mmCIF file of C-alpha atoms in Angstrom:
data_model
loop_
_atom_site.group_PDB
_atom_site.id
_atom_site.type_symbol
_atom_site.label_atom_id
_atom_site.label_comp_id
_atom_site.label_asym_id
_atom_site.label_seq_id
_atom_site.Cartn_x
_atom_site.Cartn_y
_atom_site.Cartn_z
ATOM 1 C CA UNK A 71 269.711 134.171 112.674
ATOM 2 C CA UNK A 72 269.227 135.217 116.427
ATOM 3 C CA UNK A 73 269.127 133.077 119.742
ATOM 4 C CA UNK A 74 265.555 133.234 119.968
ATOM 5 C CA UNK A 75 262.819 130.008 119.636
ATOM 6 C CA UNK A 76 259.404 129.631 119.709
ATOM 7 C CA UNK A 77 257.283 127.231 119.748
ATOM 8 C CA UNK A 78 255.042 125.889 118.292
ATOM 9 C CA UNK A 79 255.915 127.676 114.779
ATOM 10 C CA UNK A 80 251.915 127.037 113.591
ATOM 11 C CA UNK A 81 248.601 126.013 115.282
ATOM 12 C CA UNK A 82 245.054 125.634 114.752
ATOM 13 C CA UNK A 83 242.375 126.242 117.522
ATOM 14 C CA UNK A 84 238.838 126.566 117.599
ATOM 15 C CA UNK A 85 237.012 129.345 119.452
ATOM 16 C CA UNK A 86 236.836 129.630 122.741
ATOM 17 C CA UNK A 87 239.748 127.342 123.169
ATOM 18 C CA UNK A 88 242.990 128.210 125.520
ATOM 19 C CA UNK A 89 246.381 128.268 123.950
ATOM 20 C CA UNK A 90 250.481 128.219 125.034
ATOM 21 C CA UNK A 91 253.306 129.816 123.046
ATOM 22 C CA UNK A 92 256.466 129.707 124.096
ATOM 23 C CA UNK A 93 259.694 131.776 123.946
ATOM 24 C CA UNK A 94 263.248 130.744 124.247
ATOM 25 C CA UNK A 95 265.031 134.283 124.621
ATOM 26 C CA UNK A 96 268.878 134.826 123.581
ATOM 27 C CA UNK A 97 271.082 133.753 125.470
ATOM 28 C CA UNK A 98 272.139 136.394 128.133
ATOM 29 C CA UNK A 99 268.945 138.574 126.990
ATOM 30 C CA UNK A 100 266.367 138.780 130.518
ATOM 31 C CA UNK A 101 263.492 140.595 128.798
ATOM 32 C CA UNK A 102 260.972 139.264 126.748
ATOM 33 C CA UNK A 103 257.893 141.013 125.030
ATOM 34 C CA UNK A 104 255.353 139.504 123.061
ATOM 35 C CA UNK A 105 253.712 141.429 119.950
ATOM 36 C CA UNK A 106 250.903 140.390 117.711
ATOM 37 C CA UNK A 107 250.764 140.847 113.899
ATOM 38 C CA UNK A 108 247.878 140.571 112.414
ATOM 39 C CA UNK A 109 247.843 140.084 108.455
ATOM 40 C CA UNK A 110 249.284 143.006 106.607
ATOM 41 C CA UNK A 111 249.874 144.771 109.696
ATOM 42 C CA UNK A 112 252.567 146.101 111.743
ATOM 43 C CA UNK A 113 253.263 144.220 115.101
ATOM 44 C CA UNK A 114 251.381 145.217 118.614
ATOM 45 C CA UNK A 115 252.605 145.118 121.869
ATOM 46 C CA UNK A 116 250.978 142.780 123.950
ATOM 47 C CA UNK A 117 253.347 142.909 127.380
ATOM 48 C CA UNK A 118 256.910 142.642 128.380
ATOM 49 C CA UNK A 119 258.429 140.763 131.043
ATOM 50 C CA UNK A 120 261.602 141.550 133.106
ATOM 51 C CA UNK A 121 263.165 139.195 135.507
ATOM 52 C CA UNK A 122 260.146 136.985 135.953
ATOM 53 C CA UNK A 123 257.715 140.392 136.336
ATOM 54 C CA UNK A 124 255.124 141.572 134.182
ATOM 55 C CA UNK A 125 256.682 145.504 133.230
ATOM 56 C CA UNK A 126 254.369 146.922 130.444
ATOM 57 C CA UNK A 127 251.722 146.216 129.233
ATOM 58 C CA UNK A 128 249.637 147.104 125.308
ATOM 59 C CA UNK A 129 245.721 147.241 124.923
ATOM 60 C CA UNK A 130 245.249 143.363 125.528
ATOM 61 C CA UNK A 131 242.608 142.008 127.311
ATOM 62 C CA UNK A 132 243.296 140.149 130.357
ATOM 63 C CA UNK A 133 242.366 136.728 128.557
ATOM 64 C CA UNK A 134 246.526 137.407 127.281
ATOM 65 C CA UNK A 135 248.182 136.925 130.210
ATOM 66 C CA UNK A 136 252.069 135.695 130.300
ATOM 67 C CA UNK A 137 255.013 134.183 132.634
ATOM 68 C CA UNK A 138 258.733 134.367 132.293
ATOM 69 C CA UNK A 139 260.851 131.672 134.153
ATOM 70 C CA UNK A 140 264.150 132.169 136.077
ATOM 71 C CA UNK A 141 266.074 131.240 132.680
ATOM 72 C CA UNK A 142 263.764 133.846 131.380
ATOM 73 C CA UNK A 143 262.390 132.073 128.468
ATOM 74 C CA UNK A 144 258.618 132.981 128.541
ATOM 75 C CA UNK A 145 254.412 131.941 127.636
ATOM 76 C CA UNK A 146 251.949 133.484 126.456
ATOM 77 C CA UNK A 147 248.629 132.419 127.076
ATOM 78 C CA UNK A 148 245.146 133.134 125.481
ATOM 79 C CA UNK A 149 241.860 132.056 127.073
ATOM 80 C CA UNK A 150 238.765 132.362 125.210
ATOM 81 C CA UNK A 151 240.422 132.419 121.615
ATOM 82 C CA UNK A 152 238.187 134.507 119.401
ATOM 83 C CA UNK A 153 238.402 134.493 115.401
ATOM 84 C CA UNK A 154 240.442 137.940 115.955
ATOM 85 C CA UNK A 155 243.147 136.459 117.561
ATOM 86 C CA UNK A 156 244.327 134.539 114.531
ATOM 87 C CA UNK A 157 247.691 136.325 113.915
ATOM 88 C CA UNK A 158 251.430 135.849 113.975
ATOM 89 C CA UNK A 159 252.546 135.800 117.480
ATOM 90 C CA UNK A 160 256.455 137.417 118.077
ATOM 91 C CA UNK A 161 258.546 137.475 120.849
ATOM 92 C CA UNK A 162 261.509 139.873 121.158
ATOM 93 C CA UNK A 163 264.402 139.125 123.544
ATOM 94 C CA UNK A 164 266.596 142.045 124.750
ATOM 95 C CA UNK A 165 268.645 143.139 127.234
ATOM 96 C CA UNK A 166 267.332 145.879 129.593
ATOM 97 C CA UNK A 167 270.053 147.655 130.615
ATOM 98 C CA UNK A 168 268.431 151.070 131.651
ATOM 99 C CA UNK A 169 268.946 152.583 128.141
ATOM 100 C CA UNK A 170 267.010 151.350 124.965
ATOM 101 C CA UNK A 171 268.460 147.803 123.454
ATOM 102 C CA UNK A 172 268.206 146.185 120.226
ATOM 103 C CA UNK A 173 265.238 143.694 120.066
ATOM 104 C CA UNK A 174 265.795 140.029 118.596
ATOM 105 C CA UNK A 175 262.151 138.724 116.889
ATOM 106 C CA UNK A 176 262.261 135.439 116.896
ATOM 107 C CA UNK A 177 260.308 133.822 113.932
ATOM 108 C CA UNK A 178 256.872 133.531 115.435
ATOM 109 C CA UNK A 179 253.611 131.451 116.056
ATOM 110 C CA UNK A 180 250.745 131.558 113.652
ATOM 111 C CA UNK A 181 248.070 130.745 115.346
ATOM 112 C CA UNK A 182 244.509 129.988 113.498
ATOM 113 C CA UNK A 183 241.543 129.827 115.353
ATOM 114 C CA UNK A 184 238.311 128.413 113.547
ATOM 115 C CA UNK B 235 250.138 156.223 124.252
ATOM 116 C CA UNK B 236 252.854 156.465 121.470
ATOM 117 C CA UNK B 237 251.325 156.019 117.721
ATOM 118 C CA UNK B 238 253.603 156.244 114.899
ATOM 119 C CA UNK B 239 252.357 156.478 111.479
ATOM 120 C CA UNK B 240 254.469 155.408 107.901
ATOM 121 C CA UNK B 241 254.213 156.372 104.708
ATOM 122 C CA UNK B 242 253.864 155.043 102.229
ATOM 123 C CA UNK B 243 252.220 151.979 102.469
ATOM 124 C CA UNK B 244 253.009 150.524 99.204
ATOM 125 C CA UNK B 245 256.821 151.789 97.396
ATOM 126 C CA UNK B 246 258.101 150.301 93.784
ATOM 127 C CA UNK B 247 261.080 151.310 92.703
ATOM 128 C CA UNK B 248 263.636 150.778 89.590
ATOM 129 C CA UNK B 249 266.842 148.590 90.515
ATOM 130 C CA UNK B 250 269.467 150.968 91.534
ATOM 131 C CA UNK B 251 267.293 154.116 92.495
ATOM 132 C CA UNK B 252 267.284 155.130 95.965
ATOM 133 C CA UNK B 253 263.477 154.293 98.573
ATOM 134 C CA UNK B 254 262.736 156.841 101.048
ATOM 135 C CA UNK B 255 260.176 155.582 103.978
ATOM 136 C CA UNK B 256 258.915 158.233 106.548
ATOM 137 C CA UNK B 257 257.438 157.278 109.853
ATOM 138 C CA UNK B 258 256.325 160.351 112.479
ATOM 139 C CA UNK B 259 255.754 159.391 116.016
ATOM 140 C CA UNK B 260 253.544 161.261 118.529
ATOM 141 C CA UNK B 261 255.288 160.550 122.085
ATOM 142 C CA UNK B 262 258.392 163.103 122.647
ATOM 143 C CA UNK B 263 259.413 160.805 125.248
ATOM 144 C CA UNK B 264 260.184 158.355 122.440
ATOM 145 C CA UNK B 265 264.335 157.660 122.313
ATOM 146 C CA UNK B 266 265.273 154.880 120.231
ATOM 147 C CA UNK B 267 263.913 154.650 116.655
ATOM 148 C CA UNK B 268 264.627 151.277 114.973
ATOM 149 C CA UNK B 269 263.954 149.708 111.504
ATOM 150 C CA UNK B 270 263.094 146.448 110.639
ATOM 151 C CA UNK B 271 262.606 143.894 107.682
ATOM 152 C CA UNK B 272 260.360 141.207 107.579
ATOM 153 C CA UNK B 273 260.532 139.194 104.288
ATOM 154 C CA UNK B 274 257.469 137.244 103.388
ATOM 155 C CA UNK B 275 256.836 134.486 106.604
ATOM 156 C CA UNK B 276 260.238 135.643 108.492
ATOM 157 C CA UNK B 277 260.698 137.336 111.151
ATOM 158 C CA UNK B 278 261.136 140.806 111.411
ATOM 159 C CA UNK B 279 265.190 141.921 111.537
ATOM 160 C CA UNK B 280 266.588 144.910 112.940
ATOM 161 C CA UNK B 281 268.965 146.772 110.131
ATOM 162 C CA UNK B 282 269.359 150.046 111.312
ATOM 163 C CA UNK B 283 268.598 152.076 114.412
ATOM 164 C CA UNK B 284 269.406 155.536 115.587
ATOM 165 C CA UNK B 285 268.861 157.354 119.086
ATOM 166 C CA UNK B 286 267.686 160.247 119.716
ATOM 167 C CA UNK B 287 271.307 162.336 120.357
ATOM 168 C CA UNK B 288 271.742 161.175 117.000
ATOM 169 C CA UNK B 289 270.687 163.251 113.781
ATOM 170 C CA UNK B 290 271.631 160.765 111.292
ATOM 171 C CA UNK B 291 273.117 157.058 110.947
ATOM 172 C CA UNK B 292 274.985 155.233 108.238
ATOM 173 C CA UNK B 293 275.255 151.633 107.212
ATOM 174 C CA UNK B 294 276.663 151.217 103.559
ATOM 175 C CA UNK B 295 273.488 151.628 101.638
ATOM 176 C CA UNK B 296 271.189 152.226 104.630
ATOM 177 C CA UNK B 297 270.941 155.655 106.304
ATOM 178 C CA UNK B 298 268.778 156.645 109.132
ATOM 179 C CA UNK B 299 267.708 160.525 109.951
ATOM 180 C CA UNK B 300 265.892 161.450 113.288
ATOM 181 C CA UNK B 301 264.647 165.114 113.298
ATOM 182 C CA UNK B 302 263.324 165.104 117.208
ATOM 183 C CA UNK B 303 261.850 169.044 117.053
ATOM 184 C CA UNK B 304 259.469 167.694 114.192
ATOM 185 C CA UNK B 305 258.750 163.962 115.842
ATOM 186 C CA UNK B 306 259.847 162.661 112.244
ATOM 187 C CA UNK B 307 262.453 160.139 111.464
ATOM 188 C CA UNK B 308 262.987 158.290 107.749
ATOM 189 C CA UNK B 309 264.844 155.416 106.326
ATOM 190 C CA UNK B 310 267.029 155.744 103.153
ATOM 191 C CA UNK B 311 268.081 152.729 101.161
ATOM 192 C CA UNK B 312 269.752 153.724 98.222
ATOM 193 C CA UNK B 313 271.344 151.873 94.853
ATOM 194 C CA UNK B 314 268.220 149.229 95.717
ATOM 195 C CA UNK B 315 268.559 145.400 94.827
ATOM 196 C CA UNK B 316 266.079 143.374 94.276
ATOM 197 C CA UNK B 317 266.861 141.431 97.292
ATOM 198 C CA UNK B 318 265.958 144.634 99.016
ATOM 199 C CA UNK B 319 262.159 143.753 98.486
ATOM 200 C CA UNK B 320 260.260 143.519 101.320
ATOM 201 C CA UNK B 321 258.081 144.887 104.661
ATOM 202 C CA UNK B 322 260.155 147.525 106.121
ATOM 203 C CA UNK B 323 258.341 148.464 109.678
ATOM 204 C CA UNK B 324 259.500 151.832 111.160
ATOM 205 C CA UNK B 325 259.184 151.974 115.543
ATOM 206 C CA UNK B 326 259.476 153.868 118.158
ATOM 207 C CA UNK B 327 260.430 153.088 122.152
ATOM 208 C CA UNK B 328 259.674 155.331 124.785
ATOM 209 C CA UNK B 329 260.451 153.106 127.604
ATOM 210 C CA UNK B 330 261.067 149.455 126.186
ATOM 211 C CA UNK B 331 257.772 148.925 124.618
ATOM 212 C CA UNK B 332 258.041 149.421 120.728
ATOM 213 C CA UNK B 333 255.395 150.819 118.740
ATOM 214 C CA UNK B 334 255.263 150.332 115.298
ATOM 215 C CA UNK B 335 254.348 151.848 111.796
ATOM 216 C CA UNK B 336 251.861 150.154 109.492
ATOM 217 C CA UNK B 337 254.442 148.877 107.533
ATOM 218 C CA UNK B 338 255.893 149.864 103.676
ATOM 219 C CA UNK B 339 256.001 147.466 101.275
ATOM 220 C CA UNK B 340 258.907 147.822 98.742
ATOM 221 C CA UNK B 341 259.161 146.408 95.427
ATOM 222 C CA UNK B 342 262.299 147.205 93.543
ATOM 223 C CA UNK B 343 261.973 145.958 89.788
ATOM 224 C CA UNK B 344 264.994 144.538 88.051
#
């Protein structure tokens, strides 16, 4: 198993509420990206965050927005849910160290919106 | 953007027989190729990766090959278990965002 939490691990929300996931990365780790994987599908990057700055970001609307704090666990945050955004929701911890690093999932949110 | 594409999609194969999965990717700044496995409601775990000043990578029954002129890398499992069954995602990072594959779904049969 790796280091990394989320939180909640399942949640139900009806449209057009706002929602908070959270991310405990691995210990040591101080990047964090969040994917989303919708059923049957592969994961998509949403947006990473390095040392408490937003440094990438996927196709997302800006209703996905995000935070890391200085212990560099991390939110994501969805205003205006939609029926579309009812997925699995992963966060990877790694290590940036210049070169490409191994990503730790943790095991995800599933958020349902209704 | 990057966009990597996997085939196949769906993969059954006989206990002990070998699974070949092929992913291409599009960016040539792409670097780091990694594999994952997600079993049914887990998370996705990293079993192999290889970089790209690396043709090929071993792991006991796992084997990686990157072939960078042709923007195709592929995963080889071979003398499959059934505990191998699962959603094997291919990916590819050009600068610490990873894109992935559709996903293959393989069955081995006992």
């Amino acid at each position: 198993e790796t280091g990394v939490t989320q939180s909640p691990t399942h949640l139900i929300k009806t449209r057009g509420q706002q929602v908070t996931l959270r991310c405990s990365s691995q210990s040591g780790h101080n990047t964090v990206s969040w994917y989303q994987q919708a059923l049957g599908q592969g994961p998509q990057f949403i947006f990473q965050y390095y040392r408490e700055e937003e440094n990438g970001r996927g196709n997302f609307p800006p209703r996905f927005s995000g935070l890391q704090f200085p212990n560099y666990s991390s939110e994501l945050n969805v205003n205006a849910l939609e029926l579309d955004d009812s997925a699995l929701y992963l966060c990877a911890s790694s290590l940036q160290t210049g070169a490409n690093t191994e990503a730790f999932f943790g095991q995800g949110t599933r958020l349902t919106v209704v | 953007g990057e966009n990597v594409e996997q085939h196949p999609s769906t993969l059954s194969v006989q206990e002990g027989d070998s699974a070949v999965i092929k992913c291409t990717y599009s960016d040539s700044a792409s670097n780091y190729f990694p594999w994952y496995k997600q079993e049914l409601g887990k998370r996705p775990q990293l079993i192999i990766d290889i970089r790209s000043n690396v043709g090929e990578k071993k792991d006991q029954r796992i084997a990686v090959t990157l072939n960078k002129t042709a923007k195709h890398f592929s995963l080889h499992i071979t003398e499959t278990q059934p505990e191998d069954s699962a959603v094997y995602f291919c990916a590819a990072d050009a600068g610490n965002m990873l894109t992935f594959g559709g996903g293959t779904r393989l069955m081995v049969k006992p």
